mmCIF file of C-alpha atoms in Angstrom:
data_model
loop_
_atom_site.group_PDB
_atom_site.id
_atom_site.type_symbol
_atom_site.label_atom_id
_atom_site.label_comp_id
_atom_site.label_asym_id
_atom_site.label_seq_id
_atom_site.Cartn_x
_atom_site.Cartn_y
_atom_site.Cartn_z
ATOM 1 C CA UNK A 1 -11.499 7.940 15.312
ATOM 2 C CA UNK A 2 -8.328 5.714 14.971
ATOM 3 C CA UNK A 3 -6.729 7.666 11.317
ATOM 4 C CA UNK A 4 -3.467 8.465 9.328
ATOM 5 C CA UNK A 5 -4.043 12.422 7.912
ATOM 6 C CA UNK A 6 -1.654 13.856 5.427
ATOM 7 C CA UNK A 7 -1.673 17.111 4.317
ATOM 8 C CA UNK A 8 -2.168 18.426 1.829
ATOM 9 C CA UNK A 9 -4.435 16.522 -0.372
ATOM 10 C CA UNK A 10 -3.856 17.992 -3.913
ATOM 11 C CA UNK A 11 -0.730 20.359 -4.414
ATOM 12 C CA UNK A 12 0.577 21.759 -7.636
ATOM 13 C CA UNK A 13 4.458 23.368 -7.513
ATOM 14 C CA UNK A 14 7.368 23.985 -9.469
ATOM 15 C CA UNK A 15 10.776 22.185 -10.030
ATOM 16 C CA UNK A 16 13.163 23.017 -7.473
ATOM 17 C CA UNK A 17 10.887 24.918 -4.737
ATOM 18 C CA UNK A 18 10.621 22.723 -1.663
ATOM 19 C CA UNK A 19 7.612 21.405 -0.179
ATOM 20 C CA UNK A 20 6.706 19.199 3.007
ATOM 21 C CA UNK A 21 3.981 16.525 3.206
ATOM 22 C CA UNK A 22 2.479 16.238 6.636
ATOM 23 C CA UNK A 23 1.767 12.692 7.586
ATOM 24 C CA UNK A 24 0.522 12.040 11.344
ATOM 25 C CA UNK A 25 -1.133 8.871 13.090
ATOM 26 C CA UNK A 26 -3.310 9.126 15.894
ATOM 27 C CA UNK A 27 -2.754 5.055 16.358
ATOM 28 C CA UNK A 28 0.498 5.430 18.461
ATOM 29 C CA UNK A 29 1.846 2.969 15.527
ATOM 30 C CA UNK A 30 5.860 2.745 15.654
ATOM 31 C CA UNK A 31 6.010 1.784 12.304
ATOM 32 C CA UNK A 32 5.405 3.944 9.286
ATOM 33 C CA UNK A 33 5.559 4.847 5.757
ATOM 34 C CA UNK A 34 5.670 6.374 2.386
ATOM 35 C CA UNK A 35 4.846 5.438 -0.716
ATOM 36 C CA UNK A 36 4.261 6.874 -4.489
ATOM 37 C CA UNK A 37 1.797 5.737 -6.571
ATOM 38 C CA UNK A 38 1.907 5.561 -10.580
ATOM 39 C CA UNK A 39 -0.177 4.132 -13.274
ATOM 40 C CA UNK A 40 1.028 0.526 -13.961
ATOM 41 C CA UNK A 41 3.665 0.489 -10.984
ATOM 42 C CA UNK A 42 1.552 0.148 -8.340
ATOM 43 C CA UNK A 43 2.410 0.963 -5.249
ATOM 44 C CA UNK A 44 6.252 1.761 -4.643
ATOM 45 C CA UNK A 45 7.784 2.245 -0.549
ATOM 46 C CA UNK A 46 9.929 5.361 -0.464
ATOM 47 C CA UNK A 47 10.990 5.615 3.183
ATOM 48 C CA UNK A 48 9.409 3.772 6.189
ATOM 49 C CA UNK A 49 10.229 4.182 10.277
ATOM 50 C CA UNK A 50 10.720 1.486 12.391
ATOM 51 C CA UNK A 51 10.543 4.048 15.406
ATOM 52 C CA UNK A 52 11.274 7.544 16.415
ATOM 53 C CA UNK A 53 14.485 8.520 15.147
ATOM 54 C CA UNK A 54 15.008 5.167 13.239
ATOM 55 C CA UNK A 55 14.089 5.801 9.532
ATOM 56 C CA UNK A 56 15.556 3.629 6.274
ATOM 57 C CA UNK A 57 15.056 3.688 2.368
ATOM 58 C CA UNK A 58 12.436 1.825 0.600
ATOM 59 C CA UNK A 59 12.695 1.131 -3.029
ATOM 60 C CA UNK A 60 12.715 4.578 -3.887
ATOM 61 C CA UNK A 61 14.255 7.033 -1.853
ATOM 62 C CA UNK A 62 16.131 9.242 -4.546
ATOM 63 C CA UNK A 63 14.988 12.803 -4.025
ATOM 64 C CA UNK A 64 13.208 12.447 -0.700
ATOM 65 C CA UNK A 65 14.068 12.978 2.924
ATOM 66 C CA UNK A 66 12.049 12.183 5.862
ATOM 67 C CA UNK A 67 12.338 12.430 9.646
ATOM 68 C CA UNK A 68 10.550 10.893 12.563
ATOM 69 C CA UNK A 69 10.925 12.874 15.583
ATOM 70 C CA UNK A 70 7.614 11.900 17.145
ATOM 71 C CA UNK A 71 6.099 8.790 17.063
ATOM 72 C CA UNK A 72 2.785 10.502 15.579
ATOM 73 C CA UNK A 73 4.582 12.430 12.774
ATOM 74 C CA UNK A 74 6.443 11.017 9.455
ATOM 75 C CA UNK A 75 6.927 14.434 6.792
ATOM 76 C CA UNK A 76 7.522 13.600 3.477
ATOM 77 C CA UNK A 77 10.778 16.360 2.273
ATOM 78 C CA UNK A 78 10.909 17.193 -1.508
ATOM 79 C CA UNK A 79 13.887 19.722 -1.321
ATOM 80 C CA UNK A 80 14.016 19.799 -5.203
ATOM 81 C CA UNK A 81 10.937 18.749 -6.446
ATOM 82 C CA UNK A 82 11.684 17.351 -10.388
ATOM 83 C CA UNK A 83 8.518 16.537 -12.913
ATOM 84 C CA UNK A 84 9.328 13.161 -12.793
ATOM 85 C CA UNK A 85 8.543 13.027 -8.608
ATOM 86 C CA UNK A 86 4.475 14.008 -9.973
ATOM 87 C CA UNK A 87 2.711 11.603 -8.487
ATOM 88 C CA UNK A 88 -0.078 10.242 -5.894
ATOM 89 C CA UNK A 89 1.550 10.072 -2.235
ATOM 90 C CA UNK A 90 0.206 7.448 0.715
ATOM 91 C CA UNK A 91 1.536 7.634 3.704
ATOM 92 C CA UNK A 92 0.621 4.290 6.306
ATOM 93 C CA UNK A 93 1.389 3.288 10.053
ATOM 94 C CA UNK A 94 1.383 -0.141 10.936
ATOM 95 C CA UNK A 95 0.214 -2.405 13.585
ATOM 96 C CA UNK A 96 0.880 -6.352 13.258
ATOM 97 C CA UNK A 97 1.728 -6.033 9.858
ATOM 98 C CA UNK A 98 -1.404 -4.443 8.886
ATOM 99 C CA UNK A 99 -0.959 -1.395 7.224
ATOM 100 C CA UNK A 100 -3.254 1.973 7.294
ATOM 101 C CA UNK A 101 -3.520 4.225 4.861
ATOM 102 C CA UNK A 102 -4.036 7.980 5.017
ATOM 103 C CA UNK A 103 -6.319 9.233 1.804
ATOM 104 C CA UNK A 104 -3.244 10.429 -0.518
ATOM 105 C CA UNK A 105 -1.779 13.728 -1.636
ATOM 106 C CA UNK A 106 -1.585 14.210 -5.297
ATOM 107 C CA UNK A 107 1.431 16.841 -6.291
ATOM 108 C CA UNK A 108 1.965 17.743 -9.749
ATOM 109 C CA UNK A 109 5.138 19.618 -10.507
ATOM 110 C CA UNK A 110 5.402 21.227 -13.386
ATOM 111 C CA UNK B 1 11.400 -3.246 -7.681
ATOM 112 C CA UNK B 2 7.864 -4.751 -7.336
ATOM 113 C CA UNK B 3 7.423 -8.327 -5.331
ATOM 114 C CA UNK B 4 4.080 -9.277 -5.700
ATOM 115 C CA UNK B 5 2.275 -9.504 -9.235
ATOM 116 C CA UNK B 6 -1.485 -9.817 -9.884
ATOM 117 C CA UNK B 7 -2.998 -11.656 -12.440
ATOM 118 C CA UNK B 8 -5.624 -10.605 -14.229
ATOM 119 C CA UNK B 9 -4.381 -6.992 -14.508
ATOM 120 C CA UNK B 10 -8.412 -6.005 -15.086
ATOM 121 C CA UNK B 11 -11.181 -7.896 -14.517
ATOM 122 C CA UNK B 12 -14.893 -7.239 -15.755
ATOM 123 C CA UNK B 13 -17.869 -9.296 -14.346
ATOM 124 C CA UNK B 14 -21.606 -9.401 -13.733
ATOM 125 C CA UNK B 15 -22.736 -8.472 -9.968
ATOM 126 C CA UNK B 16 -23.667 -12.188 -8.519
ATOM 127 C CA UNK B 17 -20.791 -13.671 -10.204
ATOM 128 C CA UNK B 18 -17.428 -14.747 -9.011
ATOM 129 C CA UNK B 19 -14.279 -12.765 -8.882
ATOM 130 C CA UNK B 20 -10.855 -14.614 -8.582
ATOM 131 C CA UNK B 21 -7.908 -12.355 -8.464
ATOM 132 C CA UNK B 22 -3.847 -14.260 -8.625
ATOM 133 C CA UNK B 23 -0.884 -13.246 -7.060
ATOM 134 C CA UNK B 24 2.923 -14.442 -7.427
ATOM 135 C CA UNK B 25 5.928 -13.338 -5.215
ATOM 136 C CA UNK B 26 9.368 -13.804 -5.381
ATOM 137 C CA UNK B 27 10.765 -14.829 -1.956
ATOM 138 C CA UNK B 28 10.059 -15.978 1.364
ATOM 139 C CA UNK B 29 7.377 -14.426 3.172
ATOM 140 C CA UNK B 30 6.296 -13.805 6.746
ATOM 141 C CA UNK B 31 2.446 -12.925 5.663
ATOM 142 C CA UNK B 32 0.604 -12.148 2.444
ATOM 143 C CA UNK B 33 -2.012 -9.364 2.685
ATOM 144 C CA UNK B 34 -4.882 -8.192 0.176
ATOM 145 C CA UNK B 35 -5.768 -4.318 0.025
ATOM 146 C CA UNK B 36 -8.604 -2.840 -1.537
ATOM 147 C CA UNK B 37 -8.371 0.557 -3.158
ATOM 148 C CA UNK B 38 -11.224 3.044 -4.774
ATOM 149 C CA UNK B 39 -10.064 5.401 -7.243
ATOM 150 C CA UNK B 40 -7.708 7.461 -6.130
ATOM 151 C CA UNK B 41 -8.166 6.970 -2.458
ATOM 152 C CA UNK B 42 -6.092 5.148 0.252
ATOM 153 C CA UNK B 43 -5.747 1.350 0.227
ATOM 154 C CA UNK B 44 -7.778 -0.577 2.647
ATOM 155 C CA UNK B 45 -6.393 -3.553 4.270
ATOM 156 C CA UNK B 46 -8.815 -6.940 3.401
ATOM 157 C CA UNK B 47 -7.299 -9.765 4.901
ATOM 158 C CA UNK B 48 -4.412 -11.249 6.345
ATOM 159 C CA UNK B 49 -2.829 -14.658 5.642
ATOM 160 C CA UNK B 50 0.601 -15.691 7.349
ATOM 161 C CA UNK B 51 2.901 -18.099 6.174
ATOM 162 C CA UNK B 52 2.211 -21.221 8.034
ATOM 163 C CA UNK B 53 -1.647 -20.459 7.059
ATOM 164 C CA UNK B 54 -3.342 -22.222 4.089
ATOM 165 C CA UNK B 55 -6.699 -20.508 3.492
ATOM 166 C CA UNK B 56 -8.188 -17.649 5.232
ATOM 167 C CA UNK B 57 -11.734 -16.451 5.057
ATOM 168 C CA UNK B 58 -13.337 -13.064 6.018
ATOM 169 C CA UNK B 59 -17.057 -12.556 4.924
ATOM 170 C CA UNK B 60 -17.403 -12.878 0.905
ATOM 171 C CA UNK B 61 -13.912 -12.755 0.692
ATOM 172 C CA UNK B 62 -11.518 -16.438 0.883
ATOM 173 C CA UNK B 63 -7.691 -16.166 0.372
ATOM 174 C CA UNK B 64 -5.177 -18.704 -0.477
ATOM 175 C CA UNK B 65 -1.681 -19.024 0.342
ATOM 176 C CA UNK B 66 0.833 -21.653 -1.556
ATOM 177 C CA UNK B 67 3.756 -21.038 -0.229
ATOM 178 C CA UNK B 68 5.527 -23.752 -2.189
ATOM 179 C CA UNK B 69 4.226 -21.827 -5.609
ATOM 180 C CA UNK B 70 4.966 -18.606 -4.062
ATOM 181 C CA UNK B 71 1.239 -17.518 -4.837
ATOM 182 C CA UNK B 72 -1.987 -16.448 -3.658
ATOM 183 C CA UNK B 73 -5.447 -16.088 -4.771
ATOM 184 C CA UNK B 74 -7.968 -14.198 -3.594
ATOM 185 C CA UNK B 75 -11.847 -14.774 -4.234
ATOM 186 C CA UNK B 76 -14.672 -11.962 -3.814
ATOM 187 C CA UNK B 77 -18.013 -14.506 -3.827
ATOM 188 C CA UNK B 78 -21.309 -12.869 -5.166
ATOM 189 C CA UNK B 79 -20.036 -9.816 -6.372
ATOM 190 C CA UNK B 80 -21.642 -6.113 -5.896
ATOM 191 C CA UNK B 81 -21.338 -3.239 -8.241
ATOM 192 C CA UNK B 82 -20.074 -1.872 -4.900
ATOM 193 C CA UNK B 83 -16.671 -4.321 -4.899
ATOM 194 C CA UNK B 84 -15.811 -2.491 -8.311
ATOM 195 C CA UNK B 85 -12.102 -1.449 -7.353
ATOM 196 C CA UNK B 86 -8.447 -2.186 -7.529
ATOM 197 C CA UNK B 87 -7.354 -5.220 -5.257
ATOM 198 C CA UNK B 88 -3.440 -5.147 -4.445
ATOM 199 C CA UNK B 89 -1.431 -8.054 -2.799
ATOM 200 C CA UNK B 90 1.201 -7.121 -0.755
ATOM 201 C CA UNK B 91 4.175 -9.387 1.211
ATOM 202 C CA UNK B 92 5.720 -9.066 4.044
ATOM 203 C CA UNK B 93 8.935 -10.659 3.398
ATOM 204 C CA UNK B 94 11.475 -12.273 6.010
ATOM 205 C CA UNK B 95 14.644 -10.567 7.041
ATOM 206 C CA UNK B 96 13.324 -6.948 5.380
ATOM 207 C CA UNK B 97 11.242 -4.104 7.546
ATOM 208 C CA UNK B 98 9.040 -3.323 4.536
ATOM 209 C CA UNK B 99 6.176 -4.467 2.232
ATOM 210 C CA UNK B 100 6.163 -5.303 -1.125
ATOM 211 C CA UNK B 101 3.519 -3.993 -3.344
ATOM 212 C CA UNK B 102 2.147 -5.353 -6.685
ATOM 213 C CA UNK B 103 0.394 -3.695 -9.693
ATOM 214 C CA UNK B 104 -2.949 -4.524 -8.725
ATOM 215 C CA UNK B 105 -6.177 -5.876 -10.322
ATOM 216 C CA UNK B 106 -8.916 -3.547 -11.405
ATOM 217 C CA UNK B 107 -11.981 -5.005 -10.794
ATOM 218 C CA UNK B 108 -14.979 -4.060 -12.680
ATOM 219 C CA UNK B 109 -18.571 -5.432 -11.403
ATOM 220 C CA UNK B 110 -21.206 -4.617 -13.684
ATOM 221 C CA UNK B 111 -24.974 -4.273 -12.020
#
């Protein structure tokens, strides 16, 4: 079944201990993203890949890192997780434009 | 910053009725697409429309692209209880690598 996982799905942490969110495509997609999602903001791009080793910012990048060394895998880095980065996570791949969504991670940091 | 923007923000209607969701963008655009999202769950891609295409249609759903007025509409016909969601636009815009996401419509259908 053609899918974008992400792991994990609910995570609760504290400010300034690192965490990873897994995000991998089984679509062979050379294009994909994140993106955080808050009430009344909808949804806002973080980072997105063009390719393997190719990655750029999206609208908000500040406090994030990513990487891209397979095409199948896009982690989401928090290396200093703040309150104000609690939110619901989607990572997507792409093919023709059309995006795919995996089913969200929801960190709270408290 | 956002580049799409829905109009209404919520929307409550009775199942057979219409639904007729707006979107506006800001600049020029390679396609215009319509996700569908369930509380708290990933979005789910509707339809797409690209920019040399008027009006699209896909099952109950019909989208419309003005490119002149730098808006779109999309219409849910016959509504179910089961279309109850949020409905985001979202443009692919020329000379950038990513999409632009608005606030969405939350769409209520009442049985």
């Amino acid at each position: 079944e053609a899918q974008v996982t992400q792991n994990p799905r609910y995570l609760i942490t504290v400010t300034g201990k690192k965490l990873t969110v897994t995000c991998s495509q089984n679509m062979n997609h050379e294009y994909m993203s994140w993106y955080r999602q808050d009430p009344g903001l909808g949804l806002r791009q973080i980072y997105y890949s063009m390719n393997v080793e190719v990655t750029d910012k999206g609208d908000v990048p500040e406090g994030y890192k990513v990487s891209r060394k397979e095409k199948r895998n896009f982690p989401l880095i928090l290396e200093s997780p703040s309150p104000n980065q609690t939110s619901l996570y989607f990572c997507a791949s792409s093919s023709r434009g059309t995006q795919y969504f995996g089913p969200g991670t929801r960190l709270l940091v408290l | 910053s956002q580049q799409g923007e829905e109009d209404p923000q919520a929307l409550s209607i009775q199942e057979g009725e219409n639904a007729t969701m707006n979107c506006s963008y800001k600049t020029s655009i390679n396609n215009l697409q319509w996700y569908r999202q369930n509380s708290g769950r990933g979005l789910v891609h509707l339809i797409l429309i690209r920019s040399n295409e008027r009006e699209k249609h896909s099952g109950r759903l019909r989208v419309t692209l003005d490119t002149s007025k730098k808006s779109s509409s999309l219409l849910i016909t016959a509504s179910r209880a089961a279309d109850t969601a949020s409905y985001f636009c979202a443009t692919d815009e020329i000379q950038r690598n990513d999409m632009r996401f608005g606030a969405g419509t939350r769409l209520t259908v009442k049985p």
